Amino acid sequence: MKLVIGIVRPDKANDVLEALYRAEVRGFSLSRVQGHGGELDRVETYRGTRVKMGLSEKMRFEIAVSDEFVQPTIDALCDGGQTGEVGDGKIFVVPLERVVRIRSGETDDRAVTPLRT
Ligand SMILES: Nc1ncnc2c1ncn2[C@@H]1O[C@H](COP(=O)(O)OP(=O)(O)OP(=O)(O)O)[C@@H](O)[C@H]1O
Ligand SMILES: [Mg+2]
């Protein structure tokens, strides 16, 4: 299992949601974050030159998936999130040790996969 963290532009979040739905990825968390992607946005001079880091609004998806869903999840984030301009975002894939569904106590792969009813 992996935790796929995808940081995307706010105006691409809906496209990512649609792409995740098409990939049958159903469980995720979404939050608004501020981030910095390495660019030197703003330079202010005060007794010499110093660089100030600018922050931009991004959306952060956290998606816990079984191994077979890792690549489809990455593809959905890329397909939905890409404009081709700098600042499209990043994806981090983190090992996931344990998942528990609170309602049933089910764990791991049984807990990341939603019930099909
Ligand atoms: N190394 C990092 N660690 C954690 N978060 C990051 C990192 N790099 C980028 N982010 C997050 O991703 C957001 C978008 O980053 P950004 O798309 O600018 O990445 P980039 O690697 O600089 O790519 P690009 O060249 O397209 O700008 C940042 O605002 C920040 O929230
Ligand atoms: Mg950047």
Short mmCIF file of C-alpha atoms and ligand atoms in Angstrom, two decimals:
data_model
loop_
_atom_site.label_atom_id
_atom_site.label_comp_id
_atom_site.label_asym_id
_atom_site.label_seq_id
_atom_site.Cartn_x
_atom_site.Cartn_y
_atom_site.Cartn_z
CA MET A 1 0.00 0.00 0.00
CA LYS A 2 1.07 3.55 -0.67
CA LEU A 3 -0.04 7.01 0.30
CA VAL A 4 -0.04 9.06 -2.89
CA ILE A 5 0.19 12.77 -2.17
CA GLY A 6 -0.59 15.02 -5.11
CA ILE A 7 -0.23 18.79 -4.95
CA VAL A 8 -2.00 20.49 -7.85
CA ARG A 9 -3.30 23.87 -8.99
CA PRO A 10 -6.66 24.79 -7.41
CA ASP A 11 -8.21 25.31 -10.85
CA LYS A 12 -7.19 21.78 -11.89
CA ALA A 13 -8.63 20.07 -8.81
CA ASN A 14 -11.94 19.30 -10.55
CA ASP A 15 -10.17 17.72 -13.51
CA VAL A 16 -8.18 15.58 -11.07
CA LEU A 17 -11.40 14.56 -9.30
CA GLU A 18 -12.91 13.45 -12.61
CA ALA A 19 -9.76 11.55 -13.58
CA LEU A 20 -9.68 9.79 -10.19
CA TYR A 21 -13.34 8.85 -10.60
CA ARG A 22 -12.66 7.41 -14.07
CA ALA A 23 -9.75 5.43 -12.60
CA GLU A 24 -12.15 4.05 -9.95
CA VAL A 25 -10.16 5.58 -7.13
CA ARG A 26 -12.79 6.38 -4.55
CA GLY A 27 -11.23 7.35 -1.25
CA PHE A 28 -9.17 10.49 -0.76
CA SER A 29 -8.71 13.60 1.33
CA LEU A 30 -8.39 17.08 -0.10
CA SER A 31 -7.07 20.19 1.58
CA ARG A 32 -6.00 23.68 0.67
CA VAL A 33 -2.32 24.33 1.22
CA GLN A 34 0.20 27.02 0.54
CA GLY A 35 3.45 26.00 -1.01
CA HIS A 36 6.56 27.02 -2.78
CA GLY A 37 7.95 25.30 -5.85
CA GLY A 38 11.49 26.59 -6.04
CA GLU A 39 10.95 29.65 -8.18
CA LEU A 40 12.34 32.99 -7.08
CA ASP A 41 9.10 34.95 -7.25
CA ARG A 42 10.00 38.11 -5.53
CA VAL A 43 13.25 39.84 -4.84
CA GLU A 44 13.33 42.66 -2.35
CA THR A 45 16.27 44.87 -1.83
CA TYR A 46 17.10 46.12 1.60
CA ARG A 47 20.70 47.05 2.35
CA GLY A 48 21.80 44.81 -0.47
CA THR A 49 19.84 42.12 -2.24
CA ARG A 50 17.79 39.43 -0.57
CA VAL A 51 15.38 36.90 -1.95
CA LYS A 52 11.95 36.46 -0.47
CA MET A 53 10.03 33.27 -1.11
CA GLY A 54 6.50 33.68 -2.40
CA LEU A 55 3.73 31.25 -1.52
CA SER A 56 1.07 30.01 -3.88
CA GLU A 57 -2.28 28.35 -3.23
CA LYS A 58 -2.40 24.66 -4.08
CA MET A 59 -4.70 21.72 -3.43
CA ARG A 60 -3.29 18.65 -1.71
CA PHE A 61 -4.78 15.24 -2.44
CA GLU A 62 -3.96 12.40 -0.06
CA ILE A 63 -4.93 9.06 -1.54
CA ALA A 64 -4.24 5.74 0.19
CA VAL A 65 -4.27 2.92 -2.34
CA SER A 66 -3.43 -0.74 -2.72
CA ASP A 67 -0.41 -1.45 -4.95
CA GLU A 68 -2.46 -2.07 -8.11
CA PHE A 69 -3.95 1.43 -7.85
CA VAL A 70 -0.66 3.32 -7.43
CA GLN A 71 0.02 3.88 -11.14
CA PRO A 72 -3.62 4.65 -12.08
CA THR A 73 -3.66 7.22 -9.27
CA ILE A 74 -0.44 8.86 -10.49
CA ASP A 75 -1.80 8.88 -14.05
CA ALA A 76 -5.03 10.53 -12.89
CA LEU A 77 -3.12 13.27 -11.03
CA CYS A 78 -0.94 13.92 -14.09
CA ASP A 79 -3.78 13.79 -16.64
CA GLY A 80 -6.04 16.03 -14.57
CA GLY A 81 -3.39 18.35 -13.18
CA GLN A 82 -1.17 19.13 -16.13
CA THR A 83 -1.10 22.43 -17.98
CA GLY A 84 2.55 22.23 -19.05
CA GLU A 85 3.43 25.50 -17.31
CA VAL A 86 5.77 25.71 -14.33
CA GLY A 87 3.93 25.23 -11.06
CA ASP A 88 1.73 22.28 -12.10
CA GLY A 89 2.63 20.54 -8.86
CA LYS A 90 4.20 17.38 -7.60
CA ILE A 91 3.40 13.82 -6.59
CA PHE A 92 4.94 12.02 -3.66
CA VAL A 93 4.50 8.27 -3.14
CA VAL A 94 5.03 7.19 0.45
CA PRO A 95 5.02 3.64 1.88
CA LEU A 96 1.93 2.99 3.95
CA GLU A 97 2.28 0.65 6.88
CA ARG A 98 -1.27 0.18 8.03
CA VAL A 99 -4.83 1.19 7.22
CA VAL A 100 -7.86 0.55 9.43
CA ARG A 101 -11.52 1.10 8.56
CA ILE A 102 -13.01 2.28 11.83
CA ARG A 103 -16.54 0.99 11.21
CA SER A 104 -15.58 -2.63 10.68
CA GLY A 105 -12.05 -2.93 11.97
CA GLU A 106 -10.98 -4.20 8.52
CA THR A 107 -7.34 -3.55 7.79
CA ASP A 108 -4.94 -2.87 4.92
CA ASP A 109 -6.08 -3.80 1.38
CA ARG A 110 -9.57 -4.59 2.67
CA ALA A 111 -9.74 -1.13 4.18
CA VAL A 112 -8.44 0.99 1.27
CA THR A 113 -10.78 -0.61 -1.23
CA PRO A 114 -14.34 0.71 -0.95
CA LEU A 115 -17.13 -1.84 -0.75
CA ARG A 116 -18.91 -2.41 -4.06
CA THR A 117 -22.58 -2.78 -3.26
N1 LIG B 1 10.19 19.46 -2.62
C1 LIG B 1 8.94 19.71 -2.28
N2 LIG B 1 8.48 19.30 -1.07
C2 LIG B 1 7.20 19.53 -0.71
N3 LIG B 1 6.32 20.18 -1.46
C3 LIG B 1 6.72 20.61 -2.66
C4 LIG B 1 8.05 20.42 -3.12
N4 LIG B 1 8.16 20.95 -4.36
C5 LIG B 1 6.95 21.47 -4.64
N5 LIG B 1 6.09 21.27 -3.63
C6 LIG B 1 4.70 21.66 -3.55
O1 LIG B 1 4.17 21.63 -4.88
C7 LIG B 1 3.68 22.91 -5.22
C8 LIG B 1 3.92 23.14 -6.69
O2 LIG B 1 5.28 23.00 -6.95
P1 LIG B 1 5.84 23.22 -8.41
O3 LIG B 1 4.81 22.75 -9.38
O4 LIG B 1 6.32 24.61 -8.57
O5 LIG B 1 7.03 22.17 -8.40
P2 LIG B 1 8.33 22.26 -9.29
O6 LIG B 1 9.11 21.04 -8.99
O7 LIG B 1 8.98 23.58 -9.09
O8 LIG B 1 7.79 22.13 -10.77
P3 LIG B 1 7.76 23.28 -11.90
O9 LIG B 1 9.09 23.22 -12.54
O10 LIG B 1 6.63 22.86 -12.79
O11 LIG B 1 7.49 24.58 -11.21
C9 LIG B 1 4.41 23.86 -4.31
O12 LIG B 1 3.69 25.06 -4.14
C10 LIG B 1 4.49 23.06 -3.04
O13 LIG B 1 3.24 23.10 -2.38
MG MG B 2 8.12 25.41 -9.45
#
